[in-house]
C-alpha cells in the first residue's frame, strides 16, 4: 500500500490518540483537534508531493502563538509537541499496520518530520532571541529612566540646599558681627566651627551640581591658554599646610610639557588636579610621599600622580570613577579633604573624569592593590590633549603673545580658585 493510503488509514485513530495525550482538557482538545487536522492535511500533502514545506502553515501557526510563560521558562513547547506526535505516530503504525507497511510509512514520514523539527527549532530560537532583545531594550529603558531620575534628584537637591545654606551663612555672619562688637571669644571659636561646616557643605553641594552638569553633558569649558606647571605650583602652595599637617612629602618634578602653553579651562583643570592630589594626601598615611611627574606625548601631555598610600584593588580601579564610587567604608561621614582615610561623598573622581574627558583627555589609575598595612600606593595617569586651536580671536591674540614669552609661574597672586583646604 502507498504511504498516502496508509496515512489515511491511521488518521482517525491518530487524531484521537494525539489529541487525548496532548490536550489538557476537553475545551483545549476541540481547538487542538482543528490544529491536528490541519497538521495531518499538511503531512498528507507532503507525502503526496514529496515536499515537506506543506507542513509550514501548521508549524507557523503553532510557533507563532507561544504564550509568554512558555518563553519565560525557556520551554521548547512546539518542538516537544512534535516529538510527542512523532513518537505516538510510530506506536500507532507499529500497532495497526503490518510490519512492512509500518516500515514504509515511517521511512516516508521521518524526513518530513525531521524537516518540521528543524524548522520549529529555528523559529523558536528566533522567537526567543526577539523576546530577549525586547526584554533587554525594556531593561535599558528602565535603567535610563532611573539614571535620569537620579540625576534630576541630585540637581534638584543641590539647588534646593543652596538657598538655606546661604541663609545660614548670612545669619552666622551677623552673629559674628555682634560677637565681635561684644568681644566674646568663646562664641567666636564656635562660629569658626560653624563656618568650617558651612564651607564643607558648600563644597559638597557644588560637587553635586558639577556631577549633574557632567551627567547631562552640560559642562561647558572656558578655554584659555594655561601652563600645567603653573597650576601645579599653585596647588603645591594651596595644599602646603595639609602636607605639613600630615608630615608628607610632595615632590613636583619639572617635566617636558609642564611649560607648554595649551588651551584648557584653567579653573576646571585646577579643580580636577586638586581632587586627585587631595585624594593622594588623604589616602596616604602620615610621612608618606606624593610625586607628580609627567611627559610629553604626541598630541598629549601625560601627568603622573603617584602616592605611597593604601592603594586600590583591581576591581575598584574603574568603580572609583563612577558617581558615589567610594569603595572602602572609611569614615562614614564627610570628614575633610585631606584627613587620613577621611570619608567623602565619592564625587571627586567622577567630576575629575568628567572635566578631563570634556577636554578630550582621559584618566585612569594603576595600583598593585588595596592594603592598608603594606601601602602599595596608587598612580593616577591623566592625559590632557595639547589644544592649540584659536577659537576665540581675543584669546588667540593673548595666546600668541604668551607663546613668545618665557613662562613665569608666579604662584602668589594667580590662584584660579579661592577654594580652601579643610
Ligand atoms: P571621596 O574622596 O569623596 O571618597 P573620590 O571620588 O575622590 O571620593 O574617590 C573615590 C574613592 O576612590 C575614595 O573613597 C577612595 O576609596 C578611592 N581613592 C581615590 N584616590 C585614592 C588614592 N590616591 N589612594 C587610594 N584610594 C583612592
PDB file of N, CA and C in Angstrom, residues 13 18 34 67 131 140 174 196 216 223 280 310 319 366:
ATOM      1  N   UNK A  13      -7.616   7.117  14.230  1.00  0.00           N
ATOM      2  CA  UNK A  13      -7.004   6.674  15.489  1.00  0.00           C
ATOM      3  C   UNK A  13      -5.883   7.647  15.915  1.00  0.00           C
ATOM      4  N   UNK A  18      -3.512  11.312  19.600  1.00  0.00           N
ATOM      5  CA  UNK A  18      -2.666  12.509  19.789  1.00  0.00           C
ATOM      6  C   UNK A  18      -3.427  13.556  20.608  1.00  0.00           C
ATOM      7  N   UNK A  34      -8.711  20.742  15.670  1.00  0.00           N
ATOM      8  CA  UNK A  34      -8.660  21.511  14.412  1.00  0.00           C
ATOM      9  C   UNK A  34      -7.227  21.636  13.916  1.00  0.00           C
ATOM     10  N   UNK A  67       2.899  31.174  24.403  1.00  0.00           N
ATOM     11  CA  UNK A  67       2.463  32.042  25.497  1.00  0.00           C
ATOM     12  C   UNK A  67       3.712  32.626  26.147  1.00  0.00           C
ATOM     13  N   UNK A 131      12.386  37.896  21.796  1.00  0.00           N
ATOM     14  CA  UNK A 131      11.842  38.136  23.134  1.00  0.00           C
ATOM     15  C   UNK A 131      12.925  38.709  24.063  1.00  0.00           C
ATOM     16  N   UNK A 140      17.040  48.338  29.530  1.00  0.00           N
ATOM     17  CA  UNK A 140      17.856  49.526  29.262  1.00  0.00           C
ATOM     18  C   UNK A 140      17.048  50.805  29.448  1.00  0.00           C
ATOM     19  N   UNK A 174      26.097  87.606  60.661  1.00  0.00           N
ATOM     20  CA  UNK A 174      25.502  88.643  61.523  1.00  0.00           C
ATOM     21  C   UNK A 174      25.847  88.364  62.985  1.00  0.00           C
ATOM     22  N   UNK A 196      33.358  76.221  59.216  1.00  0.00           N
ATOM     23  CA  UNK A 196      34.003  75.062  58.557  1.00  0.00           C
ATOM     24  C   UNK A 196      32.916  74.153  57.991  1.00  0.00           C
ATOM     25  N   UNK A 216      24.657  65.309  32.552  1.00  0.00           N
ATOM     26  CA  UNK A 216      23.742  65.771  31.500  1.00  0.00           C
ATOM     27  C   UNK A 216      24.463  66.451  30.342  1.00  0.00           C
ATOM     28  N   UNK A 223      37.852  77.851  27.544  1.00  0.00           N
ATOM     29  CA  UNK A 223      39.234  77.534  27.171  1.00  0.00           C
ATOM     30  C   UNK A 223      40.098  78.788  27.114  1.00  0.00           C
ATOM     31  N   UNK A 280      45.358  61.818  47.001  1.00  0.00           N
ATOM     32  CA  UNK A 280      46.662  61.192  47.265  1.00  0.00           C
ATOM     33  C   UNK A 280      47.077  61.509  48.704  1.00  0.00           C
ATOM     34  N   UNK A 310      47.415  53.669  50.538  1.00  0.00           N
ATOM     35  CA  UNK A 310      46.813  52.349  50.803  1.00  0.00           C
ATOM     36  C   UNK A 310      46.458  51.571  49.531  1.00  0.00           C
ATOM     37  N   UNK A 319      35.595  51.472  39.264  1.00  0.00           N
ATOM     38  CA  UNK A 319      34.414  51.906  40.028  1.00  0.00           C
ATOM     39  C   UNK A 319      34.582  53.276  40.663  1.00  0.00           C
ATOM     40  N   UNK A 366      46.500  53.126  38.270  1.00  0.00           N
ATOM     41  CA  UNK A 366      47.159  51.819  38.376  1.00  0.00           C
ATOM     42  C   UNK A 366      47.567  51.640  39.824  1.00  0.00           C
TER      43      UNK A 366
END
